Coordinates of N, CA, C and O in Angstrom, one line a residue:
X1 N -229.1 89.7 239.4 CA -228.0 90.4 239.8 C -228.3 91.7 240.5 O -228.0 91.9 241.7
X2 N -229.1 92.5 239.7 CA -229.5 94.0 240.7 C -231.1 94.0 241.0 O -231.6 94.9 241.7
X3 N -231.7 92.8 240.4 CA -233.0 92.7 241.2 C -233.7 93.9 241.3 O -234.3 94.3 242.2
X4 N -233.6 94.5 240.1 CA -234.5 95.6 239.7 C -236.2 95.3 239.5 O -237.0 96.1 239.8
X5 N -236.5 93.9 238.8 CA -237.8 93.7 238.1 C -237.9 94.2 236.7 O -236.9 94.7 236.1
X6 N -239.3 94.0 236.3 CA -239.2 94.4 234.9 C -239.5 95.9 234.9 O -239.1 96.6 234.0
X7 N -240.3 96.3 235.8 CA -240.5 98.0 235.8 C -239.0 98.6 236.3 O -239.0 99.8 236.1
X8 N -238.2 98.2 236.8 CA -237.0 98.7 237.2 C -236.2 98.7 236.2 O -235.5 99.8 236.0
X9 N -236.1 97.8 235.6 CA -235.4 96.9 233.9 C -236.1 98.4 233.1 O -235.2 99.1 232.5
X10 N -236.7 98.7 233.0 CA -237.7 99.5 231.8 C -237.3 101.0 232.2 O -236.9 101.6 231.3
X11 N -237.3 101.7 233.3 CA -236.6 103.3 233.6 C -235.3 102.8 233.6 O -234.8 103.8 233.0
X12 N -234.3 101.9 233.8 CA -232.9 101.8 233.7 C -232.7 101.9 231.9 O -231.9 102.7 231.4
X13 N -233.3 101.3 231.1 CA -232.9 100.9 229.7 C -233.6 102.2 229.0 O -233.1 102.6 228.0
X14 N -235.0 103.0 229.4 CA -235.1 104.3 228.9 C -234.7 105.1 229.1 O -235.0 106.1 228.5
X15 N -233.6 105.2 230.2 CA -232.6 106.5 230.7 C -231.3 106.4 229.4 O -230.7 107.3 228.8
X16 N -231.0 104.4 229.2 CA -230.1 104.4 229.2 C -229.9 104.8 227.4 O -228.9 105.2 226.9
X17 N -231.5 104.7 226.7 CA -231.6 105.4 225.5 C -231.6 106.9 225.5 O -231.6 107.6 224.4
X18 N -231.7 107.5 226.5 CA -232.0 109.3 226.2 C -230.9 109.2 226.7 O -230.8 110.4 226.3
X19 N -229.3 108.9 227.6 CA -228.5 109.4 227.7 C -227.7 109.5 226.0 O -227.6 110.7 225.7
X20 N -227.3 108.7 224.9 CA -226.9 109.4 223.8 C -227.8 110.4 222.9 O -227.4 111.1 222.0
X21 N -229.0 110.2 223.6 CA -229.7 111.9 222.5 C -229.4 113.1 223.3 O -229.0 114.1 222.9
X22 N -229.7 112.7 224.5 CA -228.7 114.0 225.9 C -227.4 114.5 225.0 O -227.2 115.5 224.3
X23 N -226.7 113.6 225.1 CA -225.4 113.4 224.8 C -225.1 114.0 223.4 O -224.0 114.6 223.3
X24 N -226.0 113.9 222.4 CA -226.3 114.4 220.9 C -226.5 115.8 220.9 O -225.6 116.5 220.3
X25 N -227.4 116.5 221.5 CA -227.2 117.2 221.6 C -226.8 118.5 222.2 O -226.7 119.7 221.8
X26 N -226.6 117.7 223.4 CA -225.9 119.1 224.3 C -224.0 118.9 224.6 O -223.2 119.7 225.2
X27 N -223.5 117.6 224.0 CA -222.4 117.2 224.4 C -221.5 117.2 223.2 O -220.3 117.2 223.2
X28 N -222.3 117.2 221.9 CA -221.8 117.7 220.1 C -221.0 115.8 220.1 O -219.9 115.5 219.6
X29 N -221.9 114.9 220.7 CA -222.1 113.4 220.3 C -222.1 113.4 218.6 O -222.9 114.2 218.0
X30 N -221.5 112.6 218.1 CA -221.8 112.7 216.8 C -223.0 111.8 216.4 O -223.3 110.8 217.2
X31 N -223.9 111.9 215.2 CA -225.7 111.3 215.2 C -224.9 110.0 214.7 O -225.6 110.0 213.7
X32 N -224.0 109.0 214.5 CA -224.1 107.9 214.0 C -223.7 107.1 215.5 O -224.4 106.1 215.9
X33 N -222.8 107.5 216.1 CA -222.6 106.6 217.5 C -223.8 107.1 218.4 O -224.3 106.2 219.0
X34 N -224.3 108.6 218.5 CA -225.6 108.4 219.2 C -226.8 107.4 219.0 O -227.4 107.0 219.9
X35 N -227.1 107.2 217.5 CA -227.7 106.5 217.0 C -227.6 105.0 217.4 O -228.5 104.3 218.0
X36 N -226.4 104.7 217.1 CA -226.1 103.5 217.2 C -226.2 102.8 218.9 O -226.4 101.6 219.2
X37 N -225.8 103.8 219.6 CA -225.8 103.5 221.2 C -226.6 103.1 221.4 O -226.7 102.0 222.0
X38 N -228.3 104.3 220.9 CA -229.6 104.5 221.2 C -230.4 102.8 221.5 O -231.1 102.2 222.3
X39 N -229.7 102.6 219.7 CA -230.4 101.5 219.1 C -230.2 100.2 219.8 O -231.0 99.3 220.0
X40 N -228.8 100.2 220.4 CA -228.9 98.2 220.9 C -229.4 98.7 222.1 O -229.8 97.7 222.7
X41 N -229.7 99.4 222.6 CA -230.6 99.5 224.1 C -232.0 99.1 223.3 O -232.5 98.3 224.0
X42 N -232.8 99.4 222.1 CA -234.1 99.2 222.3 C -234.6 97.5 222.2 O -235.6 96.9 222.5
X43 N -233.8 97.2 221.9 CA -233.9 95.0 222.5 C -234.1 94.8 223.6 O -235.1 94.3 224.0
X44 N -233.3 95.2 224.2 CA -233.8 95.3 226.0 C -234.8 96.0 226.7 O -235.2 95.7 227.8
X45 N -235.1 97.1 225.9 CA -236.2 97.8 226.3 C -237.5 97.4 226.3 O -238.4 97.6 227.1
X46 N -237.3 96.7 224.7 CA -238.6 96.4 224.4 C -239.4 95.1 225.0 O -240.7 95.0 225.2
X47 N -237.7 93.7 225.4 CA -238.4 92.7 226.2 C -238.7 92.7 227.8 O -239.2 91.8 228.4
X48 N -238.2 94.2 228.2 CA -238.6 94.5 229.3 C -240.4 94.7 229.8 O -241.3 94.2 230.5
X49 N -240.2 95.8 228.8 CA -241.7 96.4 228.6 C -242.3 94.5 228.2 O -242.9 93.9 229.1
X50 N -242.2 94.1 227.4 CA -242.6 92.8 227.0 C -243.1 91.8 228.4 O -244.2 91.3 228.6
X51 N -242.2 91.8 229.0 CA -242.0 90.8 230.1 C -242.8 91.3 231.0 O -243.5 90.5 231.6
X52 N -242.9 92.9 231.3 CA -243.9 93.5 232.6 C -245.3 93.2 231.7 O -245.6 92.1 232.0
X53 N -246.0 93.6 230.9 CA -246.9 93.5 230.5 C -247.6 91.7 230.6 O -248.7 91.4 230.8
X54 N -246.3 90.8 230.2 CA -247.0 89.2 230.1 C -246.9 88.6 231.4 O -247.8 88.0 231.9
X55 N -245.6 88.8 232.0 CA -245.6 87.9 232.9 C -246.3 88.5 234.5 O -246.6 89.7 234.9
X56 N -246.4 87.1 235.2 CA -246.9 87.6 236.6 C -246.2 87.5 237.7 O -246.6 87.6 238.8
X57 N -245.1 87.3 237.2 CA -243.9 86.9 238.5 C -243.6 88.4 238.4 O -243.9 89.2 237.4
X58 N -242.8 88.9 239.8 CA -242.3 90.1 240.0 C -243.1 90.9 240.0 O -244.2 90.7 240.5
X59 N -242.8 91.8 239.5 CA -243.8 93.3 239.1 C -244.7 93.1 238.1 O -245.5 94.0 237.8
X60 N -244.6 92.0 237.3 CA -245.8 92.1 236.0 C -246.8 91.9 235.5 O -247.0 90.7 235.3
X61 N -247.7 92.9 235.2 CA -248.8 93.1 234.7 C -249.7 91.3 235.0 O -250.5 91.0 235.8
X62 N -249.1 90.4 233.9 CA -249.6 89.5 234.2 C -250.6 89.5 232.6 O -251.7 89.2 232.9
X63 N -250.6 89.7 231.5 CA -251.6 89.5 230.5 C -251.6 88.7 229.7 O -252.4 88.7 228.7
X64 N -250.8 87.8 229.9 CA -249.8 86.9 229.0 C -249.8 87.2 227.9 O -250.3 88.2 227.5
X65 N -248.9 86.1 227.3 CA -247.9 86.3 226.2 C -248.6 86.3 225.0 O -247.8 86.7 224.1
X66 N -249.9 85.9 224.6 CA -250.5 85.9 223.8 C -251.3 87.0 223.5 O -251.7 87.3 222.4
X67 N -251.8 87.7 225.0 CA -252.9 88.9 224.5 C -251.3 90.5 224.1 O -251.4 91.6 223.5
X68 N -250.2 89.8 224.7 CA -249.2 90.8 224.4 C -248.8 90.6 223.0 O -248.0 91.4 222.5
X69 N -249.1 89.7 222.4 CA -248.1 89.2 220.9 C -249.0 90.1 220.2 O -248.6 91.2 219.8
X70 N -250.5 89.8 220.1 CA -251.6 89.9 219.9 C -252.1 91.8 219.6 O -252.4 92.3 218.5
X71 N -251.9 92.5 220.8 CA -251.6 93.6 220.7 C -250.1 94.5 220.3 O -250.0 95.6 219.8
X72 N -249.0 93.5 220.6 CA -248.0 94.5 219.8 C -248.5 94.0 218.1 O -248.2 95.0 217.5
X73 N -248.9 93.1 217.3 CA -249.2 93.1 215.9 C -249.7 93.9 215.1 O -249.4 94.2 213.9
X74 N -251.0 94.3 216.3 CA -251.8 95.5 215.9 C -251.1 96.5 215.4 O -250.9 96.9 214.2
X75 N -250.4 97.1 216.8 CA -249.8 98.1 216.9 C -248.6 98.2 215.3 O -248.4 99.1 214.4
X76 N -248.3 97.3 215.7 CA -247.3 97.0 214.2 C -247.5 97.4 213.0 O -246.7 98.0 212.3
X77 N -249.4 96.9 212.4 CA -249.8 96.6 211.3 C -250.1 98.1 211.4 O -249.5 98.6 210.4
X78 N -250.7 99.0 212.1 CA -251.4 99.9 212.2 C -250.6 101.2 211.5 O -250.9 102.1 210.7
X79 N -249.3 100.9 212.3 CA -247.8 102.5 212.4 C -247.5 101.3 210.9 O -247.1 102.1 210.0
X80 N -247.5 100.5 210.6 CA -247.1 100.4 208.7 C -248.1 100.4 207.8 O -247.6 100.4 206.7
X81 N -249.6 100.5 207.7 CA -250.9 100.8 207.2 C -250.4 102.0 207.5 O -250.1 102.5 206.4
X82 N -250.2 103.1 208.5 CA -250.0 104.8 208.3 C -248.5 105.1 207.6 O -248.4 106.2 207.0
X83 N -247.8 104.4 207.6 CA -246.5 104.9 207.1 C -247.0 104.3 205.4 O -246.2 104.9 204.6
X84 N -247.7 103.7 204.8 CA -247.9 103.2 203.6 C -248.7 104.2 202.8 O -248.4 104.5 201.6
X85 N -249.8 104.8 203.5 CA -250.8 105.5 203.4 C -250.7 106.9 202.9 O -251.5 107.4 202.1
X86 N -249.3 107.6 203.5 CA -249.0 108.3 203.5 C -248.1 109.1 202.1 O -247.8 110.3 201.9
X87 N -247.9 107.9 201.5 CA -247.4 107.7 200.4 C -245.4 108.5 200.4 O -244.7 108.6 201.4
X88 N -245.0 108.9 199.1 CA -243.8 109.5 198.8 C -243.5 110.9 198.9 O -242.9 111.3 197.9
X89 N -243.9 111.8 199.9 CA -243.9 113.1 199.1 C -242.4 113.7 200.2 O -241.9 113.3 201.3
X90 N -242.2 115.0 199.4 CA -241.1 115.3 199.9 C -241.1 116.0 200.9 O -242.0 116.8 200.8
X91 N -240.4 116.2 202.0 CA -240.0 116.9 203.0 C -240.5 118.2 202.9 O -240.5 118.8 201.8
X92 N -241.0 118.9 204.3 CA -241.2 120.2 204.0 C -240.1 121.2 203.9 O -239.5 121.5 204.9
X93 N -239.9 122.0 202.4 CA -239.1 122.7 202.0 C -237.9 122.3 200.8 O -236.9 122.9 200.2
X94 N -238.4 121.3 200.7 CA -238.6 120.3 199.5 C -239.1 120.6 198.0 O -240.3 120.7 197.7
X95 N -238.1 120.6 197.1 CA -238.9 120.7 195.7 C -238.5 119.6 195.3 O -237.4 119.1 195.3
X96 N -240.0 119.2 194.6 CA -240.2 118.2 194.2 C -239.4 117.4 192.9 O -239.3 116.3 192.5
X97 N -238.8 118.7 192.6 CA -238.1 118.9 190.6 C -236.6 118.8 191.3 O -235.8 118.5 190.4
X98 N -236.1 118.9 192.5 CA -235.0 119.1 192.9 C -234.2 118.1 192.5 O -234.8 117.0 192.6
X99 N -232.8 117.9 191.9 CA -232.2 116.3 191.4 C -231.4 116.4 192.9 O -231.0 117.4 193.3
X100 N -231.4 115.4 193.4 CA -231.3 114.3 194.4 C -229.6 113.7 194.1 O -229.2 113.2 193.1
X101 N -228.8 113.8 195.4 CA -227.2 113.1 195.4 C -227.7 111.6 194.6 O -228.7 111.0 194.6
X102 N -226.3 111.4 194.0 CA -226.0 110.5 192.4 C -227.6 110.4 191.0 O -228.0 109.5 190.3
X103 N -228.1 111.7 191.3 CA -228.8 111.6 190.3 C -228.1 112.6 189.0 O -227.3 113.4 189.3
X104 N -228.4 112.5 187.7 CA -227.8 113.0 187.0 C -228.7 114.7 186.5 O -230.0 114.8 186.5
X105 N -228.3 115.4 186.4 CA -229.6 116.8 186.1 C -229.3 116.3 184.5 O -228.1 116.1 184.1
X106 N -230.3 116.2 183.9 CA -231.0 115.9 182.1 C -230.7 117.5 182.1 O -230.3 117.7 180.9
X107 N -230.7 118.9 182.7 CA -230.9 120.1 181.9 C -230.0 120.6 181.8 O -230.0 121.8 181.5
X108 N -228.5 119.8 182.0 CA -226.5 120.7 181.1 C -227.0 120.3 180.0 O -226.3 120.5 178.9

């Protein structure tokens, strides 16, 4: 239809995620519909970027679909081996002893 390609596909669909954080915060967007906007754009984003990297029609890279599966896994295993690693601790400014919404405080 607009015959953009997949690198065309990929600045269209990352504009079209930074316009609700634009929107968040300079337009007083509320964070659950910014969020939510954000979010169904990254499916398309991501098979964009997908499709330039494997395929060789149009503009793409051409690596196929296997060295691309192959390397997003990594990538995958890697950002949840660091998020695992990292363990439970609390935010900075954070006490640790703090009771937490529907927890009950044991010290009335």
């Amino acid at each position: 239809m607009l015959h953009l390609g997949y690198l065309g596909s990929i600045v269209v669909f990352a504009i079209a995620i930074a316009v609700p954080a634009a929107a968040h915060r300079w337009a007083e967007l509320g964070t659950v519909a910014a969020f939510w906007s954000a979010y169904v754009v990254t499916r398309p984003l991501g098979a964009s970027i997908t499709d330039w990297l494997s395929s060789s029609r149009q503009d793409g890279l051409g690596l196929g679909f296997g060295w691309v599966s192959l390397g997003a896994t990594i990538v995958i295993v890697a950002l949840l081996g660091l998020l695992t690693t990292r363990g439970d601790r609390p935010a900075a400014g954070l006490r640790s002893d703090a009771v937490r919404p529907g927890e009950a405080d044991a010290s009335l």
